[in-house]
PDB file of C-alpha atoms in Angstrom:
ATOM      1  CA  MET Q   1     122.596  66.572 102.249  1.00 67.00           C
ATOM      2  CA  MET Q   2     125.724  66.526 104.338  1.00 71.00           C
ATOM      3  CA  LEU Q   3     123.828  66.632 107.360  1.00 71.00           C
ATOM      4  CA  ILE Q   4     121.520  63.634 106.245  1.00 75.00           C
ATOM      5  CA  LEU Q   5     124.548  61.482 105.427  1.00 74.00           C
ATOM      6  CA  GLU Q   6     125.792  62.312 108.844  1.00 72.00           C
ATOM      7  CA  ILE Q   7     122.477  61.363 110.520  1.00 72.00           C
ATOM      8  CA  ILE Q   8     122.461  58.170 108.530  1.00 75.00           C
ATOM      9  CA  GLY Q   9     125.975  57.214 109.486  1.00 74.00           C
ATOM     10  CA  GLY Q  10     125.347  58.056 113.205  1.00 72.00           C
ATOM     11  CA  LEU Q  11     122.372  55.701 112.873  1.00 72.00           C
ATOM     12  CA  MET Q  12     124.344  53.010 111.229  1.00 75.00           C
ATOM     13  CA  PHE Q  13     127.075  53.293 113.841  1.00 73.00           C
ATOM     14  CA  PHE Q  14     124.939  52.946 116.742  1.00 72.00           C
ATOM     15  CA  GLY Q  15     123.111  49.966 115.278  1.00 70.00           C
ATOM     16  CA  PHE Q  16     126.197  48.337 114.148  1.00 72.00           C
ATOM     17  CA  MET Q  17     127.918  48.898 117.616  1.00 68.00           C
ATOM     18  CA  GLY Q  18     124.410  47.652 119.510  1.00 66.00           C
ATOM     19  CA  PHE Q  19     124.462  44.476 117.246  1.00 68.00           C
ATOM     20  CA  LEU Q  20     128.228  43.937 118.127  1.00 66.00           C
ATOM     21  CA  SER Q  21     127.748  44.549 121.866  1.00 66.00           C
ATOM     22  CA  LEU Q  22     125.158  41.514 121.754  1.00 61.00           C
ATOM     23  CA  LEU Q  23     127.644  39.525 120.167  1.00 60.00           C
ATOM     24  CA  LEU Q  24     131.156  40.419 121.452  1.00 55.00           C
ATOM     25  CA  LEU Q  25     130.718  41.729 124.932  1.00 58.00           C
ATOM     26  CA  PRO Q  26     133.914  42.590 126.344  1.00 53.00           C
ATOM     27  CA  GLY Q  27     133.338  40.247 129.460  1.00 55.00           C
ATOM     28  CA  LEU Q  28     133.115  37.369 127.453  1.00 56.00           C
ATOM     29  CA  PHE Q  29     136.291  37.416 125.682  1.00 58.00           C
ATOM     30  CA  GLY Q  30     138.337  39.315 128.618  1.00 60.00           C
ATOM     31  CA  CYS Q  31     141.371  41.511 127.009  1.00 64.00           C
ATOM     32  CA  PHE Q  32     140.993  40.256 123.735  1.00 67.00           C
ATOM     33  CA  GLY Q  33     137.290  41.288 123.466  1.00 64.00           C
ATOM     34  CA  PHE Q  34     137.864  44.895 124.699  1.00 65.00           C
ATOM     35  CA  LEU Q  35     140.812  45.415 122.419  1.00 69.00           C
ATOM     36  CA  LEU Q  36     138.487  43.952 119.665  1.00 71.00           C
ATOM     37  CA  VAL Q  37     135.617  46.195 120.798  1.00 71.00           C
ATOM     38  CA  VAL Q  38     138.110  49.511 120.843  1.00 73.00           C
ATOM     39  CA  VAL Q  39     139.521  48.726 117.298  1.00 79.00           C
ATOM     40  CA  LEU Q  40     136.096  48.463 115.836  1.00 76.00           C
ATOM     41  CA  LEU Q  41     134.952  51.559 117.452  1.00 75.00           C
ATOM     42  CA  GLY Q  42     137.995  53.405 116.356  1.00 76.00           C
ATOM     43  CA  GLY Q  43     137.592  52.231 112.997  1.00 79.00           C
ATOM     44  CA  MET Q  44     133.752  52.995 112.693  1.00 74.00           C
ATOM     45  CA  ILE Q  45     134.450  56.471 114.085  1.00 73.00           C
ATOM     46  CA  ILE Q  46     137.278  56.922 111.215  1.00 75.00           C
ATOM     47  CA  PHE Q  47     134.961  55.373 108.698  1.00 72.00           C
ATOM     48  CA  PHE Q  48     131.458  57.479 109.532  1.00 69.00           C
ATOM     49  CA  SER Q  49     133.593  60.550 110.816  1.00 69.00           C
ATOM     50  CA  LEU Q  50     131.439  60.873 113.668  1.00 63.00           C
ATOM     51  CA  ASN Q  51     131.991  63.597 115.989  1.00 70.00           C
ATOM     52  CA  LEU Q  52     134.137  62.958 119.250  1.00 69.00           C
ATOM     53  CA  VAL Q  53     131.171  63.974 121.816  1.00 74.00           C
ATOM     54  CA  TRP Q  54     128.660  61.324 120.561  1.00 75.00           C
ATOM     55  CA  VAL Q  55     131.239  58.617 120.931  1.00 72.00           C
ATOM     56  CA  ILE Q  56     132.159  60.048 124.820  1.00 75.00           C
ATOM     57  CA  LEU Q  57     128.313  60.033 125.219  1.00 80.00           C
ATOM     58  CA  PHE Q  58     127.773  56.664 123.851  1.00 80.00           C
ATOM     59  CA  GLY Q  59     130.481  55.351 125.884  1.00 77.00           C
ATOM     60  CA  LEU Q  60     129.073  56.766 128.979  1.00 82.00           C
ATOM     61  CA  VAL Q  61     125.497  55.405 128.181  1.00 86.00           C
ATOM     62  CA  TYR Q  62     127.442  52.006 127.687  1.00 83.00           C
ATOM     63  CA  TYR Q  63     129.271  52.166 131.066  1.00 84.00           C
ATOM     64  CA  ILE Q  64     126.018  52.960 133.130  1.00 86.00           C
ATOM     65  CA  VAL Q  65     124.056  50.272 131.419  1.00 87.00           C
ATOM     66  CA  MET Q  66     126.817  47.728 131.883  1.00 85.00           C
ATOM     67  CA  ALA Q  67     127.113  49.131 135.650  1.00 86.00           C
ATOM     68  CA  GLY Q  68     123.634  48.454 136.043  1.00 87.00           C
ATOM     69  CA  VAL Q  69     123.665  45.221 134.680  1.00 86.00           C
ATOM     70  CA  LYS Q  70     126.639  44.009 136.920  1.00 87.00           C
ATOM     71  CA  TYR Q  71     124.444  45.570 140.025  1.00 88.00           C
ATOM     72  CA  LEU Q  72     121.403  43.775 139.248  1.00 89.00           C
ATOM     73  CA  ARG Q  73     123.321  40.351 138.552  1.00 87.00           C
ATOM     74  CA  TYR Q  74     125.091  40.905 142.046  1.00 86.00           C
ATOM     75  CA  ASN Q  75     122.220  41.426 143.822  1.00 88.00           C
ATOM     76  CA  LYS Q  76     120.634  37.925 142.312  1.00 87.00           C
ATOM     77  CA  LEU Q  77     123.275  36.221 143.939  1.00 82.00           C
ATOM     78  CA  PRO Q  78     122.923  33.781 146.844  1.00 83.00           C
ATOM     79  CA  THR Q  79     124.102  34.626 150.054  1.00 79.00           C
ATOM     80  CA  TYR Q  80     125.792  32.054 152.073  1.00 78.00           C
ATOM     81  CA  ASP Q  81     125.566  32.711 155.605  1.00 65.00           C
TER      82      ASP Q  81
END
């Protein structure tokens, strides 16, 4: 039963953070947005008692995706030669 609750909690956590990242990207609000996401992430970790490995893995995936998005946006910029 605990395993099922942990899986459901993990799915709810990642679903909520995915929805939150669509609304409150740290890049839109600067330092305030970054601190808000960190505080909400910490609160969700404590609330759902998630394993730290999953949080680190989620952070790495999020970082890689955002780096890819920034790289693609950089390549679309016009060149002024």
